[in-house]
Coordinates of N, CA and C in Angstrom, one line a residue:
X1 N -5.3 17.8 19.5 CA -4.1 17.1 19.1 C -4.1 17.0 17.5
X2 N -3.0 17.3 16.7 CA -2.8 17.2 15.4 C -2.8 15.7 15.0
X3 N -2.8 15.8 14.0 CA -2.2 14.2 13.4 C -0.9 13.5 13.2
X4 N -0.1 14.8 13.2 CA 1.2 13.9 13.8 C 1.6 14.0 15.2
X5 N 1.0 14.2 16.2 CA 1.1 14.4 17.4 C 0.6 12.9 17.8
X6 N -1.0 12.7 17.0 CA -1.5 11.3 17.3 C -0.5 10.6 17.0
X7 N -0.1 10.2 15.7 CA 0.9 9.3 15.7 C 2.0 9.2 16.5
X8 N 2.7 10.2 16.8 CA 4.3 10.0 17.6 C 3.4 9.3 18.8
X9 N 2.3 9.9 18.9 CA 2.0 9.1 20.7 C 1.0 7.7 20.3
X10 N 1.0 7.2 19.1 CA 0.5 6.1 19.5 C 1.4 5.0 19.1
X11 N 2.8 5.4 18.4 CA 4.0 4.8 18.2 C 4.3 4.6 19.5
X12 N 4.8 5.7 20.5 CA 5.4 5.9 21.8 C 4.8 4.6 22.8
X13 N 3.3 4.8 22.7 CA 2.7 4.2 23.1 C 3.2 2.3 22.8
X14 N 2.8 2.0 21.7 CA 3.3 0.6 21.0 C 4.7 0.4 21.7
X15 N 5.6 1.3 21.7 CA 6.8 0.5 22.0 C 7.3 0.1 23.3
X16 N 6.2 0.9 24.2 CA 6.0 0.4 25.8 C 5.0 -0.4 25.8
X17 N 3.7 -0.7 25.1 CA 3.4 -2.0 25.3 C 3.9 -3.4 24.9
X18 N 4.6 -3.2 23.6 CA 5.7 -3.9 23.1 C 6.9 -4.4 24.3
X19 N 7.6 -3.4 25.0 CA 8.6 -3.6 25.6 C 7.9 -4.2 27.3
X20 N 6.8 -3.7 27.3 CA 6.2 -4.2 28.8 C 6.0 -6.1 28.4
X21 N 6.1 -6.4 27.1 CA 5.2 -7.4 26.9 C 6.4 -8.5 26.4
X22 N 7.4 -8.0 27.0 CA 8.7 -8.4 25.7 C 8.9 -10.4 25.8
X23 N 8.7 -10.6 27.3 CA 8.6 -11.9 27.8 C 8.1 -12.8 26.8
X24 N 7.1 -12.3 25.9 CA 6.2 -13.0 25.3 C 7.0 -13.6 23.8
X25 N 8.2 -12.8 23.7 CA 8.7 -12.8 22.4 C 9.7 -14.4 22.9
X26 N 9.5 -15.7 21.7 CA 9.8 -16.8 21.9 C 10.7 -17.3 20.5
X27 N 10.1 -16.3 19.3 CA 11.3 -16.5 18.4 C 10.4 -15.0 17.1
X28 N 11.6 -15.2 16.4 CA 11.0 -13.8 15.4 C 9.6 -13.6 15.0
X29 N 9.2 -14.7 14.3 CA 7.5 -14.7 14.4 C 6.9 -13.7 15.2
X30 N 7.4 -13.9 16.7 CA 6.5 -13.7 17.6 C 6.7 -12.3 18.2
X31 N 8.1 -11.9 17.8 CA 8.0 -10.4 17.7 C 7.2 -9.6 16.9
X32 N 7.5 -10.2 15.5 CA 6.2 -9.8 14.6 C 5.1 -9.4 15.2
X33 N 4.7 -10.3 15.8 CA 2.9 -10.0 16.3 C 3.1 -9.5 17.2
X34 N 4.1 -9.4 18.0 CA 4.0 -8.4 19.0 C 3.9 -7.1 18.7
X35 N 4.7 -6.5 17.8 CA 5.1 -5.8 17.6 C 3.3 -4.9 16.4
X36 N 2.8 -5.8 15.7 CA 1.3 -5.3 15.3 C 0.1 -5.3 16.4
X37 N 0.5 -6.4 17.5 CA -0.8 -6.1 18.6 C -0.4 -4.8 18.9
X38 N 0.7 -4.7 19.3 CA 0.9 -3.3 20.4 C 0.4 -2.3 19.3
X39 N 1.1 -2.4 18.0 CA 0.6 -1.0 18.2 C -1.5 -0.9 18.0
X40 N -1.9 -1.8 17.2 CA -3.4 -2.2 17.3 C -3.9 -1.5 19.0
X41 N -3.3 -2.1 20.1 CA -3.7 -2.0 21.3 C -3.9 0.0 21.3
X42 N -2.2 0.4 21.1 CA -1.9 2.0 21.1 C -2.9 2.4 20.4
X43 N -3.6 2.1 18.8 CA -4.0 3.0 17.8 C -5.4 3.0 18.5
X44 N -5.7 1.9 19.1 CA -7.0 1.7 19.8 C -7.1 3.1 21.3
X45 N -6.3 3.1 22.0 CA -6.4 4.0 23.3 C -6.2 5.2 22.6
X46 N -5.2 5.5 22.1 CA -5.2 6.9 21.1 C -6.2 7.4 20.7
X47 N -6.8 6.3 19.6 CA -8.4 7.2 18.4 C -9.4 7.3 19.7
X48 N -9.4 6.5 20.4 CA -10.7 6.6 21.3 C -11.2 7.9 21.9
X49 N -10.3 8.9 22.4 CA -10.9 10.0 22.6 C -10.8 10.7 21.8
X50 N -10.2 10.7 20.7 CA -10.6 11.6 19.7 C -11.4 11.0 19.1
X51 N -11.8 9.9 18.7 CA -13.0 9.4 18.2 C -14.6 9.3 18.9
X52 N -14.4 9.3 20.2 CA -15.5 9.6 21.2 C -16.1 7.7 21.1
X53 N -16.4 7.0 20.3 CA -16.7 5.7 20.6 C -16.2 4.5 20.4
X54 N -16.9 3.9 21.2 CA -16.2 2.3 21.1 C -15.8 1.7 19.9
X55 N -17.0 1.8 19.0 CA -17.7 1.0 17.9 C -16.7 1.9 16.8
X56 N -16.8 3.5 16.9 CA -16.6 4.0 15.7 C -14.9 4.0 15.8
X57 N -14.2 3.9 16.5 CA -12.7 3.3 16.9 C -12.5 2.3 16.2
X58 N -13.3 1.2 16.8 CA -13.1 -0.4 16.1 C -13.0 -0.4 14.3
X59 N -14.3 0.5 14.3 CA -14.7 0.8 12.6 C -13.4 1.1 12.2
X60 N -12.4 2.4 12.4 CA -11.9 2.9 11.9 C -10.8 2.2 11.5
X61 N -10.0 1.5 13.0 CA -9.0 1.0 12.7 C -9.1 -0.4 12.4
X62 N -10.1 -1.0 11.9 CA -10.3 -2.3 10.8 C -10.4 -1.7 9.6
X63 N -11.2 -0.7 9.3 CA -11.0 -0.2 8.4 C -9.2 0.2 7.3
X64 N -8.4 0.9 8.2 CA -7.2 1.1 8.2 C -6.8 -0.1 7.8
X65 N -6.5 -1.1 9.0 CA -6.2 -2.3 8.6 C -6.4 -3.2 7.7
X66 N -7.4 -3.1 7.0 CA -8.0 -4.0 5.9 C -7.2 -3.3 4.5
X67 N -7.4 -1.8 4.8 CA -6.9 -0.8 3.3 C -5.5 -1.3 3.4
X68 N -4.5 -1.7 5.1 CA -3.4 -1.6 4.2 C -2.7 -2.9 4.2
X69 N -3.6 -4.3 4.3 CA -3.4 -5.4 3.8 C -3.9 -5.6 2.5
X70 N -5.0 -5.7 2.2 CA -5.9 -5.7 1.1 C -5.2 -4.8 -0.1
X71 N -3.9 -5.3 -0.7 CA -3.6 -5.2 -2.0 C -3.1 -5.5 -3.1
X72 N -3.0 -4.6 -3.8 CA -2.5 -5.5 -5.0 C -1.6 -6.8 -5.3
X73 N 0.0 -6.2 -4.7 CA 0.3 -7.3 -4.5 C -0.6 -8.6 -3.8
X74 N -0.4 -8.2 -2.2 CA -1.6 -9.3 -1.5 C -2.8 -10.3 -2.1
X75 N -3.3 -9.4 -2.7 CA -4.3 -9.9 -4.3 C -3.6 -10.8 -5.3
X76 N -2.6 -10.5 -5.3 CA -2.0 -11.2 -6.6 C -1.5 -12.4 -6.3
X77 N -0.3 -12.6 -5.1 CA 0.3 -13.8 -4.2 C -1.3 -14.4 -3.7
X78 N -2.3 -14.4 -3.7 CA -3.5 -15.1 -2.9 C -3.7 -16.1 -4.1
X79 N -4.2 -14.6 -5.3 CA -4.9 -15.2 -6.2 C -3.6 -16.6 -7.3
X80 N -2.4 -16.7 -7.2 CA -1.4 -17.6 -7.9 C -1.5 -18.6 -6.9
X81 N -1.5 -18.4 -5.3 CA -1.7 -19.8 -4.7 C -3.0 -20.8 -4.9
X82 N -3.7 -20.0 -5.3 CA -5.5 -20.3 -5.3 C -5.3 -21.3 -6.6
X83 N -5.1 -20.7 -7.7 CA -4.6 -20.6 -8.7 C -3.8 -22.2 -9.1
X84 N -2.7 -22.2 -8.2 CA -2.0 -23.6 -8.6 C -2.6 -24.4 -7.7
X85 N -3.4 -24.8 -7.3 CA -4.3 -25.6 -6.4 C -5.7 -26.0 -6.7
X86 N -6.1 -25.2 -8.0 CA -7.0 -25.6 -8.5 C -7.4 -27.4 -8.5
X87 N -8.8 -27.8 -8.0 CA -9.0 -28.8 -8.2 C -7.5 -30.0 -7.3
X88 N -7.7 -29.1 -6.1 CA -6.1 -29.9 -6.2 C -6.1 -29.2 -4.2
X89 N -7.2 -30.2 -3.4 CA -7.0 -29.7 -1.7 C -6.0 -29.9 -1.2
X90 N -5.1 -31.4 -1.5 CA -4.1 -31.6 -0.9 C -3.0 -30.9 -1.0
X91 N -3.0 -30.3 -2.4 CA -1.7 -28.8 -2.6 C -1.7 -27.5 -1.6
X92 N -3.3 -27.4 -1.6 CA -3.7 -25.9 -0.6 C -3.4 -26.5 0.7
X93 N -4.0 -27.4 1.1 CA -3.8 -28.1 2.3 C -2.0 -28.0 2.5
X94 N -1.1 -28.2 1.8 CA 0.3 -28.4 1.7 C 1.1 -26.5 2.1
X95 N 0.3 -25.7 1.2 CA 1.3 -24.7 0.9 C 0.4 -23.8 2.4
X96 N -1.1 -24.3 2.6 CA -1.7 -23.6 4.1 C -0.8 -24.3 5.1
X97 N -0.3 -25.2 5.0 CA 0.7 -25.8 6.5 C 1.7 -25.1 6.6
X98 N 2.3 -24.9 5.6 CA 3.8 -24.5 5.7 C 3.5 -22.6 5.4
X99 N 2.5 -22.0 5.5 CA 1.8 -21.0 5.6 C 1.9 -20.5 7.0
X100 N 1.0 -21.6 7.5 CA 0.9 -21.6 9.4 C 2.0 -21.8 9.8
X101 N 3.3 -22.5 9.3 CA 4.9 -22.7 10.1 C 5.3 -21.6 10.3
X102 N 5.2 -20.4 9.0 CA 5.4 -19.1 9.4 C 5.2 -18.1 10.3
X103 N 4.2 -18.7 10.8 CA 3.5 -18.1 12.2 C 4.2 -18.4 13.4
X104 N 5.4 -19.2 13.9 CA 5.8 -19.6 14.5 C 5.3 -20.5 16.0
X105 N 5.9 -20.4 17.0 CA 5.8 -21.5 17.7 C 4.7 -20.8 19.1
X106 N 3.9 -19.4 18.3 CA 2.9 -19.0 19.4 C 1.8 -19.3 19.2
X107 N 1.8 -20.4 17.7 CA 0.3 -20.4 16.9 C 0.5 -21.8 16.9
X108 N -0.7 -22.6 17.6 CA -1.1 -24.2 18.1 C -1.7 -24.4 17.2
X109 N -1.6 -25.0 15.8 CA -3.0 -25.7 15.1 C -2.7 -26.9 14.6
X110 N -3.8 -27.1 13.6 CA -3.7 -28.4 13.2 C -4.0 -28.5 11.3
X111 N -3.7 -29.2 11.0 CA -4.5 -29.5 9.2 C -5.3 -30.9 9.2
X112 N -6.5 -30.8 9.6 CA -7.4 -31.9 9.5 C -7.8 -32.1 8.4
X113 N -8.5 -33.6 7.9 CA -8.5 -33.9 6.6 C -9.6 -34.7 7.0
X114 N -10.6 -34.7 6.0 CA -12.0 -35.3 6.4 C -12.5 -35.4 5.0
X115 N -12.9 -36.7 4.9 CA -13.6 -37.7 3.7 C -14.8 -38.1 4.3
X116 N -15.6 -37.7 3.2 CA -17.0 -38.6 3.4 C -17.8 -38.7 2.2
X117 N -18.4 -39.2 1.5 CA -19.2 -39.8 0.3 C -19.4 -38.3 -0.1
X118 N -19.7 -37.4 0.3 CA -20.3 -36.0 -0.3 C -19.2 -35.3 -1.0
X119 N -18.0 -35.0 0.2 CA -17.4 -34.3 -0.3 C -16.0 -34.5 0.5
X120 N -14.8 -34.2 0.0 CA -13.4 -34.3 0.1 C -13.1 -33.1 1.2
X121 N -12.5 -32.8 2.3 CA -12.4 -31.6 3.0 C -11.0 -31.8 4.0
X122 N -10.5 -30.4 4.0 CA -9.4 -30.0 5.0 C -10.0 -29.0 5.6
X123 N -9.8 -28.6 7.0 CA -9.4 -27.2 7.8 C -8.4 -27.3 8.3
X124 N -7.9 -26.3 8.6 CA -6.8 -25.7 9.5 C -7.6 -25.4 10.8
X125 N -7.0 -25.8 11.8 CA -7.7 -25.7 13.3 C -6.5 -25.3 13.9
X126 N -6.9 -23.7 14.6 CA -6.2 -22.8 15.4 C -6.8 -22.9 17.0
X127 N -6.1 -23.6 17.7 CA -6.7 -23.4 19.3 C -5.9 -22.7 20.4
X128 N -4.7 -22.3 19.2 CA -3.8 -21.5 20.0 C -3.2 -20.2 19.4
X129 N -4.3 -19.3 19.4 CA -3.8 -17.9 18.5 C -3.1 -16.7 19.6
X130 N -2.0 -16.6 18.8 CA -1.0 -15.5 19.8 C -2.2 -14.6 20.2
X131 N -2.4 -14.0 18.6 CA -3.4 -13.0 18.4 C -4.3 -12.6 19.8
X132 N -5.2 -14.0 19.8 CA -6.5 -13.6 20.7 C -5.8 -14.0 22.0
X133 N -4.6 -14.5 22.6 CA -4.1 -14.8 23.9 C -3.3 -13.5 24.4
X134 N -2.7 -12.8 23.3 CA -1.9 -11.4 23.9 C -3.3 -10.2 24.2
X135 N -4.1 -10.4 22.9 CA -5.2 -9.1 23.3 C -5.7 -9.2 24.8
X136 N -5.9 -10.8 24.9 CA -6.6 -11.0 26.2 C -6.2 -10.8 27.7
X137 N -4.7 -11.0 27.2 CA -3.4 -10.3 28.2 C -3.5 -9.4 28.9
X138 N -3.8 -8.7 27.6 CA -3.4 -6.9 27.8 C -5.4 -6.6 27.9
X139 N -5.9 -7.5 28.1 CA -7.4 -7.1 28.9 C -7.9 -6.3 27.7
X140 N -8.0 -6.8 26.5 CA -8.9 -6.1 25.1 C -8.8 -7.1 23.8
X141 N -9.1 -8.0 24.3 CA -9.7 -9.1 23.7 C -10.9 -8.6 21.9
X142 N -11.6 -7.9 22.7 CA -12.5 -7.3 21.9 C -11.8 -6.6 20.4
X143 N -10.1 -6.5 20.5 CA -9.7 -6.0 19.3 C -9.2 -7.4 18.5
X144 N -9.1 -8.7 18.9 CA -8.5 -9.2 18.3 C -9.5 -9.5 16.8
X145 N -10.6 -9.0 16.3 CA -11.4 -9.4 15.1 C -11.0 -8.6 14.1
X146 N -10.2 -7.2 14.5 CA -9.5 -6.6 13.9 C -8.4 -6.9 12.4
X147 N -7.6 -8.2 13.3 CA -6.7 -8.9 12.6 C -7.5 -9.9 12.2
X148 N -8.5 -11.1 12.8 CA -9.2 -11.8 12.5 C -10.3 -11.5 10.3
X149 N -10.1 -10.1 10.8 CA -10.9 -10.0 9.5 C -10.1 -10.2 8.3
X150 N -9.1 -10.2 8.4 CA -8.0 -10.1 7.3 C -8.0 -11.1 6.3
X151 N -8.4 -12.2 7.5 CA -8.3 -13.9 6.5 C -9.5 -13.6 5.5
X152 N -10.3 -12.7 5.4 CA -11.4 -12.8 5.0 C -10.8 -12.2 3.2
X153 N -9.6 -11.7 3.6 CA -8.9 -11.6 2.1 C -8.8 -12.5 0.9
X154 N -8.3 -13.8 1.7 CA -8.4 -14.8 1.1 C -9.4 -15.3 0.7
X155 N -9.8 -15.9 1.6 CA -11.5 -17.0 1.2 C -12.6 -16.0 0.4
X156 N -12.2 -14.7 0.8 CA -13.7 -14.1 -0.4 C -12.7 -14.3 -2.0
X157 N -11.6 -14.3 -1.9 CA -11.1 -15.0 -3.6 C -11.4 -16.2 -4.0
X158 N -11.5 -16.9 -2.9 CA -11.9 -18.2 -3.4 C -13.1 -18.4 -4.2
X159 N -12.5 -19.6 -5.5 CA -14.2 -19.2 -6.5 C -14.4 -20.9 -6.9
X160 N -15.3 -21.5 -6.4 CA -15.4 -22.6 -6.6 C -15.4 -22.8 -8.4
X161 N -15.8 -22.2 -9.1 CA -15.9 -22.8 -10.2 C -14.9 -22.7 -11.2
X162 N -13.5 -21.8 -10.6 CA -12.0 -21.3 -10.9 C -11.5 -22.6 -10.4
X163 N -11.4 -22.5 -9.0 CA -10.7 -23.6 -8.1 C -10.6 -25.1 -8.0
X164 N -12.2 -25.0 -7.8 CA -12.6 -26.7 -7.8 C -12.8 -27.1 -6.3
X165 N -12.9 -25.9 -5.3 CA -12.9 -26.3 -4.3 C -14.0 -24.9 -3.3
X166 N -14.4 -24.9 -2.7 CA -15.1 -23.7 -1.5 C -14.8 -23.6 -0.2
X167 N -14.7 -22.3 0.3 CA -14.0 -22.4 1.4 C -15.8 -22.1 2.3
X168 N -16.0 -22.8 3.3 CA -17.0 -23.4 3.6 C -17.4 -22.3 4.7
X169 N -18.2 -21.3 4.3 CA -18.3 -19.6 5.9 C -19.0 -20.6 6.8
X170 N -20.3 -21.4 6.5 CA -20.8 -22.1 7.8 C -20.3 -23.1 8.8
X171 N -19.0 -22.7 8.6 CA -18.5 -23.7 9.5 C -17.1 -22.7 9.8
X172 N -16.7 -21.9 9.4 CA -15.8 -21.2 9.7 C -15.7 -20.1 11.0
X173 N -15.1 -20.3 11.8 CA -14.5 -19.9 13.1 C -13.7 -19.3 13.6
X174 N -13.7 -18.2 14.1 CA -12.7 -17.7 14.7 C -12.7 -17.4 16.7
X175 N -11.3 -17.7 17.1 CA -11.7 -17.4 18.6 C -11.9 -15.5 19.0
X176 N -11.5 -14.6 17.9 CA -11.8 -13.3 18.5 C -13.1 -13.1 17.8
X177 N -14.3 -13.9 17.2 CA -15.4 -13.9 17.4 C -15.9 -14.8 18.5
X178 N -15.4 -15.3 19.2 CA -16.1 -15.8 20.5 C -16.2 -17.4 20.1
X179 N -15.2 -17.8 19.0 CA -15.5 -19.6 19.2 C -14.1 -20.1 20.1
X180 N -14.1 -21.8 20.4 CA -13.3 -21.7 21.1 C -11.9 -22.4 20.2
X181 N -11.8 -22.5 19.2 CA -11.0 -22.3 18.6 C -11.3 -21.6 17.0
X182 N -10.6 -21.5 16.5 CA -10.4 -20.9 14.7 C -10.6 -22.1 13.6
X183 N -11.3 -22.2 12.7 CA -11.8 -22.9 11.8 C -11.8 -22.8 10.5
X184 N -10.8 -22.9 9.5 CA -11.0 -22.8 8.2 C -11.1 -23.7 7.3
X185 N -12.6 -23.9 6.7 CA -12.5 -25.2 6.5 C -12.3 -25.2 4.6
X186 N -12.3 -25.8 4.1 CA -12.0 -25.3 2.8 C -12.3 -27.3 2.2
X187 N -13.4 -27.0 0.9 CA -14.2 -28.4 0.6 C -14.2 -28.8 -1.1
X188 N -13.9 -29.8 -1.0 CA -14.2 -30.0 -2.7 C -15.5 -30.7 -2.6
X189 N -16.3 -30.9 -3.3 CA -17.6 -31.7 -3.4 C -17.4 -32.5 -4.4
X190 N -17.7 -33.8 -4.0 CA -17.6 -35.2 -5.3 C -18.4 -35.3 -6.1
X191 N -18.0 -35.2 -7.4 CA -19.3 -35.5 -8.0 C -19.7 -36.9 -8.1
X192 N -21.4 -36.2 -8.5 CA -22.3 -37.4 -8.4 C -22.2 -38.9 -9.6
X193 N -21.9 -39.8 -9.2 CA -21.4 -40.7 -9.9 C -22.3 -41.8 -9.7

């Protein structure tokens, strides 16, 4: 099979898992994601036998995925939000809420806020990700880290000593790594007084 052969058939593919899945669409948001699982799901059964494995499939198409989020622009809109928030959680806390409204009404979270003598902290708590509920739908669960890596765009920009704040990996979560909800926690540390 050529390479544009793969593609027409893993488009073809997407727009009947798409249209088998259509129930699921509850407002535009949520076509959006429909509309990236399916084809994620397609690009996944497609590369698989041309690719021969599990793992080197997954590689590939996170790989893809990462190259065609991970840019410039995307770099640049991260780095100006990061940017006006410096020293400043309850702004990121503010512009990450209304961040997550964009996601519409398939994505259940929360913006927790947590004080204690050490240090000043928000996460965002996801216990309801389209993401890992449609993969798991459609019985491949195992692709949702795919999209899950993406966030990783963000928080590796984060620079505590730019910012005034760290996005905290030992406590960070996601459900298509296997936790039971998603966890971004993001901390300023008080200083010692």
């Amino acid at each position: 099979m050529d390479t544009n052969s793969t593609i027409e058939a893993i488009r073809k593919e997407a727009k009947e898992i798409e249209e088998a899945n259509a129930s699921s669409v509850v407002d535009a948001p949520s076509h959006g994601h429909i509309e990236l699982c399916s084809a994620v799901i397609s690009a996944y059964n497609n590369l698989l036998p041309i690719l021969g494995e599990k793992e080197k499939t997954l590689e590939f198409i996170s790989k893809a995925m990462m190259t065609g989020v991970n840019n410039l622009s995307m770099r640049t809109s991260l780095s100006l939000i990061l940017s006006s928030c410096k020293n400043n959680p309850d702004r990121l806390k503010d512009i990450f809420s209304w961040l997550m409204t964009q996601y519409g009404a398939t994505f259940n979270w929360t913006a927790l806020h947590r004080e204690t003598e050490q240090e000043d902290s928000f996460s965002i708590e996801i216990d309801g990700c389209f993401y890992f509920n449609f993969f798991s739908s459609n019985n491949v669960a195992f692709l949702t880290p795919i999209l899950c890596q993406l966030d990783s765009i963000w928080f590796e920009m984060v620079d505590p000593k730019k910012h005034g704040f760290t996005f905290d990996k030992s406590r960070y979560q996601t459900q298509g790594y296997g936790a039971p909800k998603c966890v971004f926690p993001i901390v300023m540390k008080k200083s010692d007084s």
